XYZ file of C-alpha atoms in Angstrom:
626
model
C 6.948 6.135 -17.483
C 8.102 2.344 -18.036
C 6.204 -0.134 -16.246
C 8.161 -2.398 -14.746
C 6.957 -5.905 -14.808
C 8.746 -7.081 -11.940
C 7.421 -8.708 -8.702
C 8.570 -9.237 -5.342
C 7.429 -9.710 -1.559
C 6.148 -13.217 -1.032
C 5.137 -13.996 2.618
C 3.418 -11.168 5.083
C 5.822 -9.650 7.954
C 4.791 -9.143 11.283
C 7.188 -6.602 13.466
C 8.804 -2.997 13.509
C 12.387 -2.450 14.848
C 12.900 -1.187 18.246
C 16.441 -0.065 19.913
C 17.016 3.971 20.305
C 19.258 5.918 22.137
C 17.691 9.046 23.562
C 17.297 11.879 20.733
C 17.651 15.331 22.038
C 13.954 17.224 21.535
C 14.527 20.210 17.920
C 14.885 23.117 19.445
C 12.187 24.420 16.583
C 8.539 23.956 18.142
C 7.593 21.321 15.199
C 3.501 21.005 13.934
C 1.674 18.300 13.323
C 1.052 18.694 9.719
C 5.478 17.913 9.796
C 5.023 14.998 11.225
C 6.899 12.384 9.543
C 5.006 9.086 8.067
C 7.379 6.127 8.585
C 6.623 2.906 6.449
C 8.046 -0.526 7.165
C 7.791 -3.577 4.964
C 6.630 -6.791 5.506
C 7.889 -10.437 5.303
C 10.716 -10.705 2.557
C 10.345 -6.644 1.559
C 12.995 -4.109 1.698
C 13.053 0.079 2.340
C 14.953 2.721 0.766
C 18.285 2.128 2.406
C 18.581 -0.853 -0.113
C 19.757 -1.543 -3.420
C 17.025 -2.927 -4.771
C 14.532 -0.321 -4.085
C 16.331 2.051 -6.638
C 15.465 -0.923 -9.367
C 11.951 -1.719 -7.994
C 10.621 -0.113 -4.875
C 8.994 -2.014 -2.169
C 6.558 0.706 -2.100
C 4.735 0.747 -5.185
C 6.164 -2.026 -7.182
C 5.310 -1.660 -10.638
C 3.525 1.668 -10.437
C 6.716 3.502 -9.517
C 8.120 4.566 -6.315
C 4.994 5.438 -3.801
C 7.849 7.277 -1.588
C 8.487 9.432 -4.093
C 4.852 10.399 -4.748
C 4.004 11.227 -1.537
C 7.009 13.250 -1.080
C 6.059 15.134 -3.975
C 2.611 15.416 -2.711
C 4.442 17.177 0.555
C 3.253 14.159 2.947
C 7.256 13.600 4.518
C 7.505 9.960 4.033
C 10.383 7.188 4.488
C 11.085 3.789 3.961
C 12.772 1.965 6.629
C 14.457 -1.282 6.216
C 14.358 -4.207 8.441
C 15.473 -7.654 8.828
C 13.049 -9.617 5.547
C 12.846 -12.653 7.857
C 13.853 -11.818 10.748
C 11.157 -11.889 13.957
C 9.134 -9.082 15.458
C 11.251 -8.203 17.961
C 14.237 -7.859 16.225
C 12.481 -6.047 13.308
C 11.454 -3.272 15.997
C 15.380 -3.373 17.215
C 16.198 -2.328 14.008
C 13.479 0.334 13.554
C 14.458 1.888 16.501
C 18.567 1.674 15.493
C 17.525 3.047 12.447
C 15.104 6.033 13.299
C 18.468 7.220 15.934
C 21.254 6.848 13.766
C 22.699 3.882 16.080
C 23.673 0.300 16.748
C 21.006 -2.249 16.833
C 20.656 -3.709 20.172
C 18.497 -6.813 20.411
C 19.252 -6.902 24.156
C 20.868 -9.238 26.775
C 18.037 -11.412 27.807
C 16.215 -11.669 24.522
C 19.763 -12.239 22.616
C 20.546 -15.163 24.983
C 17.459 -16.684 24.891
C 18.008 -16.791 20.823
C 21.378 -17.391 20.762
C 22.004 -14.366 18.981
C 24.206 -11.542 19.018
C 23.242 -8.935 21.451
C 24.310 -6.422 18.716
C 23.614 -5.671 15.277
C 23.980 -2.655 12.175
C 25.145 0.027 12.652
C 23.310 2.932 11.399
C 25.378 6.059 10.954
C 22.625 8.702 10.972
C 19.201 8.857 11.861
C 16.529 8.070 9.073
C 15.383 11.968 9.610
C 16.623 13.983 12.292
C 14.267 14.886 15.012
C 12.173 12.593 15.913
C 10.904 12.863 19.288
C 7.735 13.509 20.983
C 7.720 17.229 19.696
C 8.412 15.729 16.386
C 5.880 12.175 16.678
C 5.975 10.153 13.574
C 2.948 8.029 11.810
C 3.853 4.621 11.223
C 2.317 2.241 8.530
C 3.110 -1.075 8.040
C 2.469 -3.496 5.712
C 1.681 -7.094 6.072
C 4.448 -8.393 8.856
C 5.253 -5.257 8.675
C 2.021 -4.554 10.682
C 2.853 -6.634 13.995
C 6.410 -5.050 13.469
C 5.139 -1.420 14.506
C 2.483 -2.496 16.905
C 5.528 -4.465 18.964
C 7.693 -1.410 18.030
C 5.699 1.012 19.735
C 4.777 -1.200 22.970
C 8.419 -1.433 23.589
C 8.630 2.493 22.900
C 6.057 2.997 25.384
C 6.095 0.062 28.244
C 9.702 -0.835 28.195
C 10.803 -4.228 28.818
C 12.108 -4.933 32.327
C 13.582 -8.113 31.833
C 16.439 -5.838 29.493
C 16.901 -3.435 32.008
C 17.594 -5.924 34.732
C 19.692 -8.143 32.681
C 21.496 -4.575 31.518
C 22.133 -3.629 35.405
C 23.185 -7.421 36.108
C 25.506 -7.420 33.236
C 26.890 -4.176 34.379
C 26.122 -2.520 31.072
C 24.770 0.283 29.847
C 20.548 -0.696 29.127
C 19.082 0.987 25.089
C 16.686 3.478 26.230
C 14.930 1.653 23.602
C 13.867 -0.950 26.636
C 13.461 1.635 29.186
C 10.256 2.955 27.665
C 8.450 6.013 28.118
C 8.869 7.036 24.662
C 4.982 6.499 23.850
C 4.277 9.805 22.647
C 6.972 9.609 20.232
C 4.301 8.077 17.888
C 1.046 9.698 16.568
C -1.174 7.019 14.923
C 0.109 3.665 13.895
C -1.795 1.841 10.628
C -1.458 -1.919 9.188
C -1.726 -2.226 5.635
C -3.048 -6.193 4.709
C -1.595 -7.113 8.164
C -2.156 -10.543 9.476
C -2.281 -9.377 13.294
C -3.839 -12.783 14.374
C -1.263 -15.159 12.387
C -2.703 -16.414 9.037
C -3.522 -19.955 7.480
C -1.338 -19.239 4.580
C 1.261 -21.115 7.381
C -1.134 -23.056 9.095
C -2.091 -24.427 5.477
C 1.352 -25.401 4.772
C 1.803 -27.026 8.236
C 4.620 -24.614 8.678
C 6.823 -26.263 5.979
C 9.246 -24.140 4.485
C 8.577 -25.950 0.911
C 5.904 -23.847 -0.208
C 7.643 -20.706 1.220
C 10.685 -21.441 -0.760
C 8.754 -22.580 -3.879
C 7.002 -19.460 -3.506
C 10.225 -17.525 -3.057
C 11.494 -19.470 -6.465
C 8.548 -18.475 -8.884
C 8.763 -14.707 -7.543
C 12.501 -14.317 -7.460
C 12.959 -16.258 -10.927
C 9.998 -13.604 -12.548
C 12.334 -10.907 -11.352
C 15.108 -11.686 -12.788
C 16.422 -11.840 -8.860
C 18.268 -15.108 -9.717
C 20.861 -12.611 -11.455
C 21.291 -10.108 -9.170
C 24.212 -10.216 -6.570
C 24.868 -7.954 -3.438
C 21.431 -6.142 -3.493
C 18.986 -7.947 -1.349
C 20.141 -8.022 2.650
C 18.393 -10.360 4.823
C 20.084 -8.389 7.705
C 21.057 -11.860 9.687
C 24.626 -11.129 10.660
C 23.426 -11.438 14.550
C 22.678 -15.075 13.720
C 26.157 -15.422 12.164
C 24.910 -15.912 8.321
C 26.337 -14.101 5.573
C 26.194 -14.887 1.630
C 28.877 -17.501 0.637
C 31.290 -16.853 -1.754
C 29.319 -17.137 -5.982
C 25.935 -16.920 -4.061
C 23.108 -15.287 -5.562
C 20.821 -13.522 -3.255
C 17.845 -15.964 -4.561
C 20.320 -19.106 -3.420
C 20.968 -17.246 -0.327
C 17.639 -16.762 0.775
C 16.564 -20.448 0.195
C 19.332 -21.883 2.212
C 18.124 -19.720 5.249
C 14.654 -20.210 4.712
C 15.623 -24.067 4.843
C 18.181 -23.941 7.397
C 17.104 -25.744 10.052
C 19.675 -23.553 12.273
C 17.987 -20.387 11.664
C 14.175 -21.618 11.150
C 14.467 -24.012 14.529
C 15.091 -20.775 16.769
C 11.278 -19.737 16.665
C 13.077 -16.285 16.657
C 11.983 -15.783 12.551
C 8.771 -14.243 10.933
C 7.061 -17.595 10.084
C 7.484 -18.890 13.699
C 5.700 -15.529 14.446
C 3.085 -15.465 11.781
C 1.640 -18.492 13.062
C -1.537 -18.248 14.890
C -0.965 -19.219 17.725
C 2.239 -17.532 18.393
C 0.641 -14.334 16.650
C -2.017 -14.207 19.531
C 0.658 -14.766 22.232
C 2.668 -11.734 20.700
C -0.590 -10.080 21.311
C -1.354 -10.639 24.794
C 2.065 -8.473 25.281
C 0.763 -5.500 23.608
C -1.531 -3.504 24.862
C -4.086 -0.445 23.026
C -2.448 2.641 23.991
C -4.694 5.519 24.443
C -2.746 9.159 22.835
C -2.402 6.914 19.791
C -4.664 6.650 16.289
C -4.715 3.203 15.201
C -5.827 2.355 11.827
C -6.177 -0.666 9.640
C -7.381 -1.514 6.317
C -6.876 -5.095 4.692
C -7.546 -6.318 0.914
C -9.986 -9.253 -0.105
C -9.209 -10.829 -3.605
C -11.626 -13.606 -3.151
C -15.193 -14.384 -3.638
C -17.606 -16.958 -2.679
C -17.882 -20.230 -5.068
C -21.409 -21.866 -5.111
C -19.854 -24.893 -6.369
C -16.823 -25.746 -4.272
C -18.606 -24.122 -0.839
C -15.241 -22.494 -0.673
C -13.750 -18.702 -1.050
C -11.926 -19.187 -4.183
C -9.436 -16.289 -5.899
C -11.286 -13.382 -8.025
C -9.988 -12.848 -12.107
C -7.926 -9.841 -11.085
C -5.280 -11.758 -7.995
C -1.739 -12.338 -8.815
C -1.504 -15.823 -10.875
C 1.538 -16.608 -8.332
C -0.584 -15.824 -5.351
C -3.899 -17.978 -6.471
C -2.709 -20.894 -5.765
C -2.651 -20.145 -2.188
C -5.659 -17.881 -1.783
C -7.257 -21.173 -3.088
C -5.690 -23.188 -0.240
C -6.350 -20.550 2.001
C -10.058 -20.105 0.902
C -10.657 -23.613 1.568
C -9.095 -24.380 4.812
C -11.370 -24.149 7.808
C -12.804 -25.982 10.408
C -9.247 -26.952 11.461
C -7.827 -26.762 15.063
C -4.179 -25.680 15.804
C -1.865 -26.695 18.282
C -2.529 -24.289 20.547
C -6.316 -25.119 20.364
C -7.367 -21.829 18.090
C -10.440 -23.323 16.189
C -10.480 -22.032 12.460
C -14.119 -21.697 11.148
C -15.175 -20.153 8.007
C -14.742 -16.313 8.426
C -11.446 -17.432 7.475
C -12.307 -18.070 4.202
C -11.962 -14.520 2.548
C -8.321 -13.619 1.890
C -5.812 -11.597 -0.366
C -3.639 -14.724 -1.441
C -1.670 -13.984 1.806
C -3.877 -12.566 4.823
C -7.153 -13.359 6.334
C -9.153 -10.577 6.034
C -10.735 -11.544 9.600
C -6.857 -11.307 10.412
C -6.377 -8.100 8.842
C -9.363 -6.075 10.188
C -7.949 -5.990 14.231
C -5.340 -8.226 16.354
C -7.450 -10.061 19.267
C -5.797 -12.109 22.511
C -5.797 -15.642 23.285
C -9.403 -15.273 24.499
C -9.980 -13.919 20.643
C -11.326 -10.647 22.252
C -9.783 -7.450 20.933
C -10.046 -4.748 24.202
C -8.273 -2.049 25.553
C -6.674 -2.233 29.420
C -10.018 -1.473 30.892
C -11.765 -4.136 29.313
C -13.900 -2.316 26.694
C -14.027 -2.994 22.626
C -10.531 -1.985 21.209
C -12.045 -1.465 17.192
C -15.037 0.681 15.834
C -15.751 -0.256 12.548
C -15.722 2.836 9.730
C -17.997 2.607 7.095
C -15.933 5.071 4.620
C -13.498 7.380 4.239
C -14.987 10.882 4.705
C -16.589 12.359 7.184
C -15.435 9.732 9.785
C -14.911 10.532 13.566
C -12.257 8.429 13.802
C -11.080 7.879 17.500
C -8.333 7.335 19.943
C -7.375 4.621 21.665
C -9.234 2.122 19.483
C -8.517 0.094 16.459
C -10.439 2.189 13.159
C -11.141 -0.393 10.705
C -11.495 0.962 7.264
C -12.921 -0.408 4.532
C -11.771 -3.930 3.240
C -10.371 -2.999 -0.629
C -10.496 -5.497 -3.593
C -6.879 -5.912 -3.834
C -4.784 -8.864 -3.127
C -1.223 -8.873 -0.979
C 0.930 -7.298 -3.400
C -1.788 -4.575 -5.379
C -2.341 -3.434 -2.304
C 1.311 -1.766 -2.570
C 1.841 -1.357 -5.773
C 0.908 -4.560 -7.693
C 2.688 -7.083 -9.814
C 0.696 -6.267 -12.830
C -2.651 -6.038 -11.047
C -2.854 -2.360 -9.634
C -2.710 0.765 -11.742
C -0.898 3.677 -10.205
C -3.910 6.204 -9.727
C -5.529 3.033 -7.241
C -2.703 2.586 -5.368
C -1.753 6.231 -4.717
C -5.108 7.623 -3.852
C -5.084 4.560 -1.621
C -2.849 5.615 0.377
C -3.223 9.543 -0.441
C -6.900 8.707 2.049
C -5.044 7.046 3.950
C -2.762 10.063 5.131
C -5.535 11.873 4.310
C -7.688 10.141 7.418
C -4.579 10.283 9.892
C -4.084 14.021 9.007
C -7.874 14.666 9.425
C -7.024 13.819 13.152
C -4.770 16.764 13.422
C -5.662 19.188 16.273
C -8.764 16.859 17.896
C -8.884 16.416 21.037
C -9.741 13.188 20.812
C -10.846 12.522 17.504
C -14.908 14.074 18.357
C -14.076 16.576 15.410
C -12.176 15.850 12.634
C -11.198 18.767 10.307
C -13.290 18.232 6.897
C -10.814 17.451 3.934
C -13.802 18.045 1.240
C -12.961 19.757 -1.917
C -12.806 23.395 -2.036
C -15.107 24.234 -5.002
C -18.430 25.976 -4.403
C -20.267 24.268 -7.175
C -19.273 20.545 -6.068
C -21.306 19.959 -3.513
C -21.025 16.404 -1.372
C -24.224 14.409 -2.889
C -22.822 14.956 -6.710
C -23.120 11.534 -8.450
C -19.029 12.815 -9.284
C -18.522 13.886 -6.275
C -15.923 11.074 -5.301
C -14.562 10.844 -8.704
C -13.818 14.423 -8.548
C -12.276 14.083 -5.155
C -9.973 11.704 -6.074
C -8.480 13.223 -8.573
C -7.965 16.247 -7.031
C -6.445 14.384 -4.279
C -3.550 12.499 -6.782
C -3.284 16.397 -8.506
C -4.517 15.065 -11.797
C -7.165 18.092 -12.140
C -7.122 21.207 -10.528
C -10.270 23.728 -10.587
C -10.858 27.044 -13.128
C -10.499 28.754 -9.765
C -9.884 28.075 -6.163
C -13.767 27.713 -5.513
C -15.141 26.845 -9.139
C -14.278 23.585 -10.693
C -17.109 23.587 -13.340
C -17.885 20.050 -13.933
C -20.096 19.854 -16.685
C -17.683 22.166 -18.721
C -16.279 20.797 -21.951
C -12.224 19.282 -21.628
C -9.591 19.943 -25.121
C -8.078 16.838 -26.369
C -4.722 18.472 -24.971
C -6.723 18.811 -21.536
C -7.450 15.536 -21.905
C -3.989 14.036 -22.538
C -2.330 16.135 -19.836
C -4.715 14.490 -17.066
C -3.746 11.259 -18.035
C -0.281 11.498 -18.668
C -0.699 13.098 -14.753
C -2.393 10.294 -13.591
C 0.756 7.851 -14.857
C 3.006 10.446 -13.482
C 4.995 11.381 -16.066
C 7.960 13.220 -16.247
C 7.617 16.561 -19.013
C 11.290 16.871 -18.771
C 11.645 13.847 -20.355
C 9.875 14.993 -23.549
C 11.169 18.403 -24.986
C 9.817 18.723 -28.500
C 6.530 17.655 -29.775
C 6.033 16.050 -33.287
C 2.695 17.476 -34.661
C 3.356 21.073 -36.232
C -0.336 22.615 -34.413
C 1.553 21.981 -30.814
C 3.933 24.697 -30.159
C 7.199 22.538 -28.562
C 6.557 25.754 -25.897
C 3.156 25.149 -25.141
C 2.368 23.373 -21.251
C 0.690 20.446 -23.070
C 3.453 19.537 -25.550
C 5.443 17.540 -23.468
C 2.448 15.143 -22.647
C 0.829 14.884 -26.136
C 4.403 14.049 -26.961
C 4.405 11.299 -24.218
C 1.621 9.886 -25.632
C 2.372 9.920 -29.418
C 5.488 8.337 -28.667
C 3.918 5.514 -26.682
C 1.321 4.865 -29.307
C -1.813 6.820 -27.151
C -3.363 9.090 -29.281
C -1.953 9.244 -33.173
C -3.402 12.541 -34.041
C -5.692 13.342 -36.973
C -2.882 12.743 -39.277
C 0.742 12.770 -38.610
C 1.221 16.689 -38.263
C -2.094 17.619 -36.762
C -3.701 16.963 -33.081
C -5.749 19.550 -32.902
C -5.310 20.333 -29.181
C -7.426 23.083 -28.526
C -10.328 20.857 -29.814
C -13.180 19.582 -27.155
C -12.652 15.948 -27.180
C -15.633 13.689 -28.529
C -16.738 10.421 -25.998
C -15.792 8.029 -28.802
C -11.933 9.350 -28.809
C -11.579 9.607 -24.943
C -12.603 5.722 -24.829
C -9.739 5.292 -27.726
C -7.161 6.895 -25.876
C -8.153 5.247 -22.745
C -7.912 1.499 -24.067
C -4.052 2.385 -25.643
C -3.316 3.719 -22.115
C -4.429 1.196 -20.586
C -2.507 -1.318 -23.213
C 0.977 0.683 -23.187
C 0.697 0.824 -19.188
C 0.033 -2.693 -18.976
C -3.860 -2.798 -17.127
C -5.860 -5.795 -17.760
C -9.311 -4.587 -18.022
C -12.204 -6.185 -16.422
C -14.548 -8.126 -18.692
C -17.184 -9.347 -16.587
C -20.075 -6.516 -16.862
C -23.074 -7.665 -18.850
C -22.865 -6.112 -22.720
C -25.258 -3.128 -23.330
C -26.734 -2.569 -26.757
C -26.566 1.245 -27.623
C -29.298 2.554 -29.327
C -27.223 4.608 -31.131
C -24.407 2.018 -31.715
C -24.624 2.702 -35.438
C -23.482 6.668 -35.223
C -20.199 4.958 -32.954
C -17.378 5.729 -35.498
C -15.783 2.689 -36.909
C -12.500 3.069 -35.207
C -13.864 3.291 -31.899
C -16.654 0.592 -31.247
C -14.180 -2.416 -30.015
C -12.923 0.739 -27.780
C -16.497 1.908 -26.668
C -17.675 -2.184 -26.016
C -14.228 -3.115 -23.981
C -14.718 0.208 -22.002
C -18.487 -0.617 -21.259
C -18.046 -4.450 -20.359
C -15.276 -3.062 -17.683
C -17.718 -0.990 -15.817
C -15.650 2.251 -16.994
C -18.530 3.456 -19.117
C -22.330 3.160 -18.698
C -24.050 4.996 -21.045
C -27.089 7.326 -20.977
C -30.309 6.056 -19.303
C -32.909 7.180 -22.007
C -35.460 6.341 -19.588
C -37.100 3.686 -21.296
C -34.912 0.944 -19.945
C -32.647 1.692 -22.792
C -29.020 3.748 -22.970
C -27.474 5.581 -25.378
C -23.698 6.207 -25.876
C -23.741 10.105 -27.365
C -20.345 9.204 -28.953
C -20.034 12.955 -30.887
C -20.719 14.528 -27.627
C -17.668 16.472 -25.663
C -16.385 14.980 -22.650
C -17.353 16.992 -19.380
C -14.798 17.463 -16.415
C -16.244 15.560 -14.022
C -16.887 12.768 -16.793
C -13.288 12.324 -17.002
C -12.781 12.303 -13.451
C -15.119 9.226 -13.037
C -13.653 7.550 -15.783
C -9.799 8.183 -14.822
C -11.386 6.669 -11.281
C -11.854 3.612 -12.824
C -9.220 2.181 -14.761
């Protein structure tokens, strides 16, 4: 599979899309494991319904299309498409136009108040057809994308009675989009790197729309978006702004982004992603109760003993450093509205505060539900969780900055990203059939002779999960059995999902072109992965030695583009000297990344064992960590 080194998103999005017309109920009694997981983007992103996601989706970036994945995977999943700059509420418009099949309907009061268009796209069918509160869906949203669903589903559930007066003064006919009601249309609801409470990427910036559009520049120029016309929509016809004639979509987005006509409105995403106008968005929307709320946020920063500052780790996005250094450093600040920023505002993704990411809180900073009481519970992991109702589940903060978090821009590899979010359908689905969350059903792995405290236990999991391995039987996985080179190869070319089809004969004369494991050895001779014992013989059936799994693991990793870590004190084998030639630069990178560790002799000493076979579940921790 080619990687493509392409980048996009640049800010963080905060809304959904709201405007439906009712949706008659399927006829067909539908089950929760059917329903649907809708994903929106965030600030500047795109969905399926665009051109550009067939050349580099939204949703995975550079590790390949994450809708895809999870389709394959049987988790139902779309991409919807809203406005890239447009405000929350007319991001949740648009959801709602979209997930009917109708016009977008921004409404009479809110459209005046804008000076706006009441009316937007059209959407000729329905994203899926069903949806209602038979058929619920499971929304995630990423960055902006985040406050998008939250203000998506408030309107869904509470209506908005200024729209239905100004409908029945007007004399026209009100979306049942504003009339509410519809709050059981939605099953759980999680933010991905959301900045619910604003962020000080803006604040930093003192709301200029420089550093946005020199942002917008370096990203858009190192993806060759300068040259592409006709594929990027901002979705901003309601404001009367449409691409002029020779306009690239990069020239077209700067002139909005610095049109004081569209950016003076405060009806845009970085109006709304300030803090202070992030915490009045949240004093409108409320914690409903039949609904799973989840949240998990990434941290690419760490604490510098010299600047007294949170300054960007090796591994974050060279565009995005810059301004998790600005953002790491800016605190004890007051904004307008009297917010006062200390230091737990330090730690950040490049984009998002993680304090900003882990629950949204009112103007009082309090995050509670109607009555009053604590609206989060803190989770320390994902398995064997109770998660609840009714109350904001944080998950575990993840070392990824804004974009690996989705996908990447060179930073993420595609078994982290996917069994990312594979755990996080994974924790919504483990919800299924609870009364209230009290008793979640157990997603552990079906083998008998894996049991829960396993040192590989998680590895193993994991790659069950992203259907890299699969067990000698339903209930035996055998993890200290041996793996075959051709084993070997066929987990990892699994792991970078690739496609047999694409590889129909293979070149050394000991691999029938009929055998399951042709195609991937075949992958990976072609891309320079393994290169055989000589150039007609691989010797599949062969248990594969330590010292040639960490080979084959450092080409991977430099045909698929991963930058290793190199930060782990070096060890000093005892057996070093019995590490073939060939392989010690392989063995030392692999060590010094954390992937390998060694035997504990249990003198304070380790020892590689480079002739030794590879076991199962050693693969499955080392596949883990790359």
């Amino acid at each position: 599979m080619n990687k493509l080194k392409k980048l996009l998103c640049i800010l963080l999005t905060l809304v959904l899309a709201a405007s439906l017309l009712l949706m008659p109920a399927s006829a067909e009694e539908t089950k929760e494991d059917d329903y649907p997981f809708v994903f929106v983007h965030g600030l500047m992103g795109w969905g399926e319904r665009g051109m550009l996601d067939k050349v580099v989706p939204y949703w995975g970036l550079t590790t390949g299309s994450l809708m895809d994945y999870l389709n394959s995977k049987g988790y139902e999943s779309y991409a919807a498409q809203v406005g890239p700059l447009s405000g929350a509420w007319d991001r949740a418009c648009e959801l709602y136009a979209q997930l009917t099949g109708t016009t977008v309907d921004y409404g009479i009061a809110h459209s005046a108040e804008k000076d706006h268009d009441r009316f937007g796209i059209t959407y000729e069918t329905p994203l899926f057809d069903g949806w209602s509160a038979e058929k619920k869906i499971n929304l995630i949203g990423h960055s902006f994308g985040g406050a998008t669903i939250r203000m998506f589903l408030d309107i869904l559930a509470n209506g908005c009675p200024e729209e239905v007066e100004a409908a029945k003064a007007s004399g026209t006919e009100v979306s049942p989009f504003f009339e509410g009601g519809k709050g059981d249309w939605v099953y759980s609801l999680t933010a991905v790197s959301a900045p619910h409470n604003g962020t000080t990427f803006i604040e930093s910036c003192d709301t200029s729309t420089k550093v946005v559009t020199d942002l917008m520049y370096k990203i858009g120029a190192s993806l060759g978006m300068t040259n592409l016309k006709g594929v990027y929509d901002l979705q901003l016809e309601h404001f009367g702004i449409t691409p002029r004639a020779g306009e690239t979509d990069l020239e077209y987005l700067a002139r909005v982004i610095n049109s004081e006509e569209f950016m003076s409105h405060n009806d845009n995403a970085i109006y709304d992603l300030t803090i202070d106008y992030a915490l009045e968005i949240n004093d409108g929307i409320e914690i409903l109760d039949n609904v799973y709320y989840f949240s998990v946020c990434g941290d690419a920063t760490h604490y510098s003993s010299v600047t007294k500052t949170e300054v960007p780790d090796v591994s974050m996005l060279v565009l995005l450093k810059p301004y998790g250094t600005m953002m790491g450093g800016y605190y004890d600040k007051t904004t307008a509205g009297g917010v006062y920023i200390d230091k737990t505002w330090l730690p950040n993704d490049g984009m998002v505060n993680v304090v900003s990411g882990l629950y949204p809180v009112n103007s009082d900073l309090k995050c509670v539900k109607p009555d009053g009481s604590q609206g989060y519970v803190v989770c320390d992991g994902y398995k064997k969780q109770d998660f609840q109702k009714g109350v904001w589940n944080v998950l575990p903060t993840q070392p990824y900055d804004h974009l690996s978090i989705i996908g990447g821009i060179l930073s993420n590899t595609v078994s982290n990203v996917r069994h990312l979010f594979i755990e996080l359908l994974e924790d919504i689905k483990s919800t299924y059939g609870n009364d209230g969350g009290d008793n979640p059903i157990d997603n552990a792995l079906p083998f008998k002779d894996v049991s829960k405290d396993r040192w590989s236990y998680d590895y193993i999991l994991r790659m069950y999960q992203l259907g890299v391995i699969n067990g000698r039987s339903e209930t035996v996985f055998d993890p200290t059995g041996n793996v075959t080179r051709a084993e070997f190869v066929k987990m990892l070319a699994g792991l970078d999902g690739v496609d047999p089809k694409a590889y129909k004969n293979c070149r050394f004369d000991d691999v029938s072109d009929g055998s399951v494991f042709a195609p991937y050895i075949e992958w990976a001779a072609e891309n320079g992965i393994v290169l055989g014992y000589n150039e007609d013989e691989f010797r599949p059936n062969e248990n594969i030695k330590r010292e040639q799994m960490a080979a084959i693991i450092c080409r991977y990793t430099d045909y698929a583009g991963i930058t290793l870590a190199d930060d782990v004190p070096e060890l000093s084998f005892t057996d070093a000297s019995s590490i073939s030639a060939y392989a010690v630069d392989y063995v030392k990178t692999l060590q010094k990344a954390g992937v390998i560790s060694g035997f504990d002799d249990g003198d304070g000493t380790y020892s590689y064992r480079p002739a030794n076979f590879t076991t199962r579940e050693q693969v499955c921790k080392v596949l883990s960590l790359i």
